[in-house]
mmCIF file of C-alpha atoms in Angstrom:
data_model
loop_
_atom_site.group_PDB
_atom_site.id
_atom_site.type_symbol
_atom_site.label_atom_id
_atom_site.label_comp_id
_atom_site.label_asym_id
_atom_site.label_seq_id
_atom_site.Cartn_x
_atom_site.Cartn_y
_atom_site.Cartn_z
ATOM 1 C CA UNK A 6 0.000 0.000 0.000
ATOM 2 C CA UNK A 7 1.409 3.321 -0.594
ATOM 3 C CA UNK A 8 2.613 5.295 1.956
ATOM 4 C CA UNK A 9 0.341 8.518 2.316
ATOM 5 C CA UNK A 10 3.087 12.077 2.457
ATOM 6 C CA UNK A 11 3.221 13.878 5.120
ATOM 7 C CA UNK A 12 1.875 17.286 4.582
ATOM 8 C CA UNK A 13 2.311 18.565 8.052
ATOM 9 C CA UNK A 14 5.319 20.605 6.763
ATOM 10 C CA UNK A 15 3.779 23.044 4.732
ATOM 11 C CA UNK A 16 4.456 26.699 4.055
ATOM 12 C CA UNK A 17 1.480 28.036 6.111
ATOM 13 C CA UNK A 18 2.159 25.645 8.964
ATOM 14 C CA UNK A 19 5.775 26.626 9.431
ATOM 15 C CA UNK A 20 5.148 30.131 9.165
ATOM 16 C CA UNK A 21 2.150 29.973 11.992
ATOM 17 C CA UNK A 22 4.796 27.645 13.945
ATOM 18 C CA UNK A 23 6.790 30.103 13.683
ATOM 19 C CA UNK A 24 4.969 33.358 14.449
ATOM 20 C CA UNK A 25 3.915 31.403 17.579
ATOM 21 C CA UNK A 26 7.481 30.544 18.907
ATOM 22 C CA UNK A 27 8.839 34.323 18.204
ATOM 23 C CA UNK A 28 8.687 37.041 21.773
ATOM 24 C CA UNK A 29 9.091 40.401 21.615
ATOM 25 C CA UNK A 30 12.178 40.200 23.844
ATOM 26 C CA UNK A 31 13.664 37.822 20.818
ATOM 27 C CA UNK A 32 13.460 40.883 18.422
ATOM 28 C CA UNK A 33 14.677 42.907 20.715
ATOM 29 C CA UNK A 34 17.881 41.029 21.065
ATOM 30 C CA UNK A 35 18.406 40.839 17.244
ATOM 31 C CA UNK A 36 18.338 44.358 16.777
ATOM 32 C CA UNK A 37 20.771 45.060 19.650
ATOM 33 C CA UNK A 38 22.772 42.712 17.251
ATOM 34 C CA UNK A 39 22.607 44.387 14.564
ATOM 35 C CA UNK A 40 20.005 42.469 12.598
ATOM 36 C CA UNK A 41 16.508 44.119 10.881
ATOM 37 C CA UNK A 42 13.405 43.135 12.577
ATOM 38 C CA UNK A 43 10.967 44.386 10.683
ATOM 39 C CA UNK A 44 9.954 41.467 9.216
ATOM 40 C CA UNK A 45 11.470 39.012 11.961
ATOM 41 C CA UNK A 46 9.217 37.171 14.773
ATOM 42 C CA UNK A 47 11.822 36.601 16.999
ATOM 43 C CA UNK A 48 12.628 33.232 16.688
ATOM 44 C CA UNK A 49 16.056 32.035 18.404
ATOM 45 C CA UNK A 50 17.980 29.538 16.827
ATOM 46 C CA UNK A 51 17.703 26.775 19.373
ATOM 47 C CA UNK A 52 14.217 26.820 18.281
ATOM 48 C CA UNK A 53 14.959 26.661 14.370
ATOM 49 C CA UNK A 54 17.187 23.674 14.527
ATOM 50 C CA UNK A 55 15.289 21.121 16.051
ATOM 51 C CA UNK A 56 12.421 22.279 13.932
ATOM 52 C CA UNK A 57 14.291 22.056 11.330
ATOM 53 C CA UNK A 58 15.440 18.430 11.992
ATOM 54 C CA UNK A 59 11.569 17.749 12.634
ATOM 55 C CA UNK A 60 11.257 18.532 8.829
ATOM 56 C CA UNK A 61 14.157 16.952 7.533
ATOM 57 C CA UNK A 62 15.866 18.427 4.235
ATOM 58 C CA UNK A 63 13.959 20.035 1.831
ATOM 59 C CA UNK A 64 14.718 22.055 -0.612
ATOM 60 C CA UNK A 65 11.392 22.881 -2.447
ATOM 61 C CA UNK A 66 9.857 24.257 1.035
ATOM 62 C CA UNK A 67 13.090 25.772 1.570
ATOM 63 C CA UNK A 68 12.760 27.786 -1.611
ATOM 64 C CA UNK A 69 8.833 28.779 -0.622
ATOM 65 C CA UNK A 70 10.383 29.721 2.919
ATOM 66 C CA UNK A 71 13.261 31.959 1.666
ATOM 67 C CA UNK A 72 10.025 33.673 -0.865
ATOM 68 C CA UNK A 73 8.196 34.089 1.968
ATOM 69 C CA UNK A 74 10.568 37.673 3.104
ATOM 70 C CA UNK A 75 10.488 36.650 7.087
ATOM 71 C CA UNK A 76 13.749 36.695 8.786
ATOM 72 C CA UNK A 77 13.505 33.181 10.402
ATOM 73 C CA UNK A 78 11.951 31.629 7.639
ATOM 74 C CA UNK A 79 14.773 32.159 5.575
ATOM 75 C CA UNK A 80 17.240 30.941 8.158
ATOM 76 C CA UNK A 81 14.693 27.916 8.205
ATOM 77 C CA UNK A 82 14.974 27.610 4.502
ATOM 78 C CA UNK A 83 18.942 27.199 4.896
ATOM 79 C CA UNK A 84 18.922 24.614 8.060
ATOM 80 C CA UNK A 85 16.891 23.148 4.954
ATOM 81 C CA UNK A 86 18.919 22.983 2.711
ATOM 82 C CA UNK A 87 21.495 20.083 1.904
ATOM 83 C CA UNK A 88 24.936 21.527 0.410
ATOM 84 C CA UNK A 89 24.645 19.019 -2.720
ATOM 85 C CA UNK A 90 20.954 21.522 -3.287
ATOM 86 C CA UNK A 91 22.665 24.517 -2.752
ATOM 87 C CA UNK A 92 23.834 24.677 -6.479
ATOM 88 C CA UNK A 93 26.182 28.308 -6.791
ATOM 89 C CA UNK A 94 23.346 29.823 -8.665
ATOM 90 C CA UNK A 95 20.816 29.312 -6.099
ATOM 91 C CA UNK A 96 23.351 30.731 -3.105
ATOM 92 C CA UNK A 97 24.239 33.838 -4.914
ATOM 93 C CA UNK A 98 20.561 34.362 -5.407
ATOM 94 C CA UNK A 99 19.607 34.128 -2.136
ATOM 95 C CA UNK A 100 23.064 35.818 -1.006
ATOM 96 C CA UNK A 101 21.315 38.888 -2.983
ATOM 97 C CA UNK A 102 18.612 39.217 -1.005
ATOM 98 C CA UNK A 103 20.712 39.063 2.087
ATOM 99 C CA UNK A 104 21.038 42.098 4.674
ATOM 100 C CA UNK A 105 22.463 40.141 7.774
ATOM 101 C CA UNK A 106 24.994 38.643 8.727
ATOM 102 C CA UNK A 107 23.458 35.745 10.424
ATOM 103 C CA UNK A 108 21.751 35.054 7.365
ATOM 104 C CA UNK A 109 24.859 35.379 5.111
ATOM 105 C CA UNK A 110 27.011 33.335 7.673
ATOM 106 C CA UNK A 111 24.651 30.501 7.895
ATOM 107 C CA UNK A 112 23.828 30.631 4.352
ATOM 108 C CA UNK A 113 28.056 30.443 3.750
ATOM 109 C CA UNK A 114 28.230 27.621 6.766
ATOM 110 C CA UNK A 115 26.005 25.395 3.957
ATOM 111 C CA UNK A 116 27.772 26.476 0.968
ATOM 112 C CA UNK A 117 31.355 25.730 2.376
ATOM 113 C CA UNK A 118 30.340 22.183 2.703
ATOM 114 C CA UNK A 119 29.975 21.858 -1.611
ATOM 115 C CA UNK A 120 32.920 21.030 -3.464
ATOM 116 C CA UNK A 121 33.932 23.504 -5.919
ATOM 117 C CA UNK A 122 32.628 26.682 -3.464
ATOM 118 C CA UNK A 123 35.754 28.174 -2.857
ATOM 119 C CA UNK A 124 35.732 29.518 -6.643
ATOM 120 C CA UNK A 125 33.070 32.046 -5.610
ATOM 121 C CA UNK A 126 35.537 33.614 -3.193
ATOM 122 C CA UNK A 127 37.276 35.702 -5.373
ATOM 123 C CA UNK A 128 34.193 37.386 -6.809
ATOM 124 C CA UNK A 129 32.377 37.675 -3.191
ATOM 125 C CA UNK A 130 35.701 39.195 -2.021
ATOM 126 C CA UNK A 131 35.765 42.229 -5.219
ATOM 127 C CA UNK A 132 32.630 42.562 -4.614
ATOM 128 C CA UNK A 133 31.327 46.273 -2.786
ATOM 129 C CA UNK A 134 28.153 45.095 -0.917
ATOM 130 C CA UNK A 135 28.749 45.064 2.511
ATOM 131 C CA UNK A 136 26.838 41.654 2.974
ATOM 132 C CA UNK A 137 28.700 39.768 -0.151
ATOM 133 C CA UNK A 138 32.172 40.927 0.390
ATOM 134 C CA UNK A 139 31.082 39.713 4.137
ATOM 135 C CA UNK A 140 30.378 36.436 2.594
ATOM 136 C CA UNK A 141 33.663 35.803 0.669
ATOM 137 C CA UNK A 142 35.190 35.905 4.220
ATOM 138 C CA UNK A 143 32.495 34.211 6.085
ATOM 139 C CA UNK A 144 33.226 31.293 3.441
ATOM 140 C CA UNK A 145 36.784 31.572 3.872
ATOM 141 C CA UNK A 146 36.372 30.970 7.631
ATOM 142 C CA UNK A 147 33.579 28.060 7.040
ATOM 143 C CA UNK A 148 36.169 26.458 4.408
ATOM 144 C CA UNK A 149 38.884 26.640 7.079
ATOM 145 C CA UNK A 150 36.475 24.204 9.162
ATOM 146 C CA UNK A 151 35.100 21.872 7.077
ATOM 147 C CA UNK A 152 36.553 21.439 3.874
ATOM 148 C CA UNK A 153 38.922 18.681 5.490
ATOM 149 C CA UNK A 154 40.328 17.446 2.261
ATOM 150 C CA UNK A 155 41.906 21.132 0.926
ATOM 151 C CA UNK A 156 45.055 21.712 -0.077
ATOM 152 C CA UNK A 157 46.629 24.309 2.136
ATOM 153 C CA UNK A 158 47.503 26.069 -1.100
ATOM 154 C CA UNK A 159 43.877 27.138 -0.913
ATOM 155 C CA UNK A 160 44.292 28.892 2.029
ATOM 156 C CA UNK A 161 47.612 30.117 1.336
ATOM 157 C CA UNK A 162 46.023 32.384 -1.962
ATOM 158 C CA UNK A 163 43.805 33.804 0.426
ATOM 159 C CA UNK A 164 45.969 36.077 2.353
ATOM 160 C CA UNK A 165 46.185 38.909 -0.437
ATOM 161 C CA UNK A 166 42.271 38.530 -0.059
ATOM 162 C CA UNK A 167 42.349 38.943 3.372
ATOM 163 C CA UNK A 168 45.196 41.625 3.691
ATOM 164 C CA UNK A 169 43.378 43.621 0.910
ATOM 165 C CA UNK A 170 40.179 43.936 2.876
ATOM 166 C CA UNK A 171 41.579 44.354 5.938
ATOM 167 C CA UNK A 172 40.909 48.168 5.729
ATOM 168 C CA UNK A 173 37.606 48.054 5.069
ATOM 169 C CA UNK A 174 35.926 49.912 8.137
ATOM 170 C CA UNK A 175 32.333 48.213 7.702
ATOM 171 C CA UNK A 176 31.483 46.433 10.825
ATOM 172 C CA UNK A 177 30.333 43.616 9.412
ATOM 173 C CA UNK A 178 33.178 43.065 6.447
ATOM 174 C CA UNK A 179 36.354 43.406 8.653
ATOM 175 C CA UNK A 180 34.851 41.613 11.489
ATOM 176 C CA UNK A 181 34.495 38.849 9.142
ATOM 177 C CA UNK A 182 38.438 39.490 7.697
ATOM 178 C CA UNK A 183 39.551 38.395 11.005
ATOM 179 C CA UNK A 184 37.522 35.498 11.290
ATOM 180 C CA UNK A 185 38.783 34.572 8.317
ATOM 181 C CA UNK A 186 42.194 34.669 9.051
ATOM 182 C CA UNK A 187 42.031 33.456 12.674
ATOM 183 C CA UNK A 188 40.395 30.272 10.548
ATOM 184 C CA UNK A 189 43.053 29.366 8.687
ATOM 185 C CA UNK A 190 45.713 29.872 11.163
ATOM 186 C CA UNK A 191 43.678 27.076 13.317
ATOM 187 C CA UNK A 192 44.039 25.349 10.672
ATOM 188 C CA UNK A 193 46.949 23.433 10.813
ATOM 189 C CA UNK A 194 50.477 24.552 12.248
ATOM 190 C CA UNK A 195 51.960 25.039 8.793
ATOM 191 C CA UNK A 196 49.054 27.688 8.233
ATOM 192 C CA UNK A 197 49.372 28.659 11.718
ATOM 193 C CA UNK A 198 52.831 30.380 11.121
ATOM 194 C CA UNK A 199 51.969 32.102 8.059
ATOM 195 C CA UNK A 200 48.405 32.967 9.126
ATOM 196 C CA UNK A 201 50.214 34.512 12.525
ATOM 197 C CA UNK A 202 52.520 36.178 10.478
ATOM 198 C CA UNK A 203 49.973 38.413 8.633
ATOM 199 C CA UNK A 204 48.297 38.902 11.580
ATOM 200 C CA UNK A 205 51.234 40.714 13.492
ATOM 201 C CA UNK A 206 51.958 42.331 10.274
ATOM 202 C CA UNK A 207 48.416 44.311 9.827
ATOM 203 C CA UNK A 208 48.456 44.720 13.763
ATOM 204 C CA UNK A 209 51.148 47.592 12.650
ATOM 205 C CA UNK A 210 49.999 48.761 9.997
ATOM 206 C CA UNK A 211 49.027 52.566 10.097
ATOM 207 C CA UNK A 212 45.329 51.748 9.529
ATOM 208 C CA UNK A 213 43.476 51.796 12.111
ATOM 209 C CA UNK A 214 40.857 48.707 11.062
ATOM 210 C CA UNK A 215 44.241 47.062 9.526
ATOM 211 C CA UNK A 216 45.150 47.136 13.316
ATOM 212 C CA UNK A 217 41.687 45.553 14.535
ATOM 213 C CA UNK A 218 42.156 43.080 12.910
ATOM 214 C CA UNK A 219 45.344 41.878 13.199
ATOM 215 C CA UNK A 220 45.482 42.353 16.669
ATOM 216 C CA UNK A 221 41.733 40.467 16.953
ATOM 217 C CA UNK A 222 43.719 37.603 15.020
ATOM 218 C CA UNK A 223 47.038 37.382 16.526
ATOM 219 C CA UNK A 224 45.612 37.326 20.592
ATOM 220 C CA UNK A 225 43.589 34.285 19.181
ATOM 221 C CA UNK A 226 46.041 32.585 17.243
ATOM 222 C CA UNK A 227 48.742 33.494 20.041
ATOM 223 C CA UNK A 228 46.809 31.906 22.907
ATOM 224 C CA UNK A 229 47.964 28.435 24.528
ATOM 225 C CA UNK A 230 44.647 26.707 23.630
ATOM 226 C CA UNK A 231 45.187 27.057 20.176
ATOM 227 C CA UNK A 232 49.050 25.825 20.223
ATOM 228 C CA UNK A 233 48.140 22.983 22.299
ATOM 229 C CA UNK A 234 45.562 21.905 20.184
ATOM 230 C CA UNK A 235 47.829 22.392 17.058
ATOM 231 C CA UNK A 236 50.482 20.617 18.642
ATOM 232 C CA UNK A 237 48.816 17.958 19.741
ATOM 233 C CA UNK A 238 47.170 17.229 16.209
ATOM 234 C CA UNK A 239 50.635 17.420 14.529
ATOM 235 C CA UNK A 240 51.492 14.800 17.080
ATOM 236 C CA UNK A 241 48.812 11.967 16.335
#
């Protein structure tokens, strides 16, 4: 006998779920985060991931989520989505619509999981709009974590990347630099060094956001938690 599909999952469901779950106090903490709430419910997301693993992967309600404009539904519509459905095309259309970083970092924590994603980098990176260039970095960072099989090469053609938009004063874009770089430099110990070594160099550099963030990146990648763990992974 056929099994009868599960409609519980639709659009207007997930939307009412999600109005439901969202408290004023919620918004109120996004904003003091920096993220628009004017079409945002307030939805935390410790509440958005189990839901989401309630629903299981699916791209097509994904897609009718992410139409939908609301803030959570669209971080819904990523938890959603698998990285072998997040086809380039898709991600920079949805990175278009983007105006927050939690959306863009999220949406960049999927991506970095697809083979092949790193060749976006270069074009996030030249790109002007605060929330894209954010992304090429955001990816950078997500890469660093869980694209295990990389050559270190990757990382390595980076650094003019990085060094380049260093002095970029937007909050959100050299906040992201410095993620980026502290990344990589977790990477491995080879990486380490050279990561460490830009670092120190921008933290004396004559521009002040230059400074941010390699001082932001060298206390992190100076600290004894990170060279233990490097240490002890070079050891196994």
């Amino acid at each position: 006998m056929p099994q009868v599909p599960d409609t519980t999952f639709t659009l207007e469901n997930v939307l009412n779920d999600l109005r439901e779950a969202g408290t004023e106090p919620n918004r109120a903490g996004m904003a003091r985060f920096g993220i628009e709430t004017d079409r945002a419910f307030g939805v935390p997301l410790s509440v958005l991931r189990p839901l989401a693993r309630s629903i299981g992967p699916s791209p097509d309600l994904a897609r009718e989520l992410w139409a939908s404009g609301f803030h959570e539904a669209r971080l819904l519509a990523i938890l959603l989505t698998p990285p072998r459905h997040l086809a380039p095309e898709l991600a920079l259309q949805w990175l278009n619509d983007i105006n927050s970083w939690d959306l863009c970092d999220q949406l960049m924590n999927v991506l970095a999981r697809r083979a092949g994603s790193n060749e976006l980098v270069p074009a996030l990176a030249a790109d002007e709009r605060e929330f894209v260039r954010r992304a090429a970095f955001a990816l950078i960072a997500w890469r660093a974590v869980h694209a295990k099989t990389a050559p270190e090469s990757e990382f390595l053609d980076y650094f003019p990347l990085i060094r380049a938009a260093a002095t970029d004063e937007r909050n959100f874009v050299w906040k992201a630099v410095h993620w980026a770089l502290r990344q990589i430099g977790k990477r491995s110990l080879p990486l380490h060094g050279a990561a460490l070594a830009i670092a120190e160099d921008l933290a004396a550099s004559e521009n002040r956001t230059a400074r941010k963030v390699g001082n932001a990146a060298a206390r992190e990648l100076s600290s004894k938690k990170v060279l233990n763990r490097l240490n002890k992974a070079a050891d196994i």
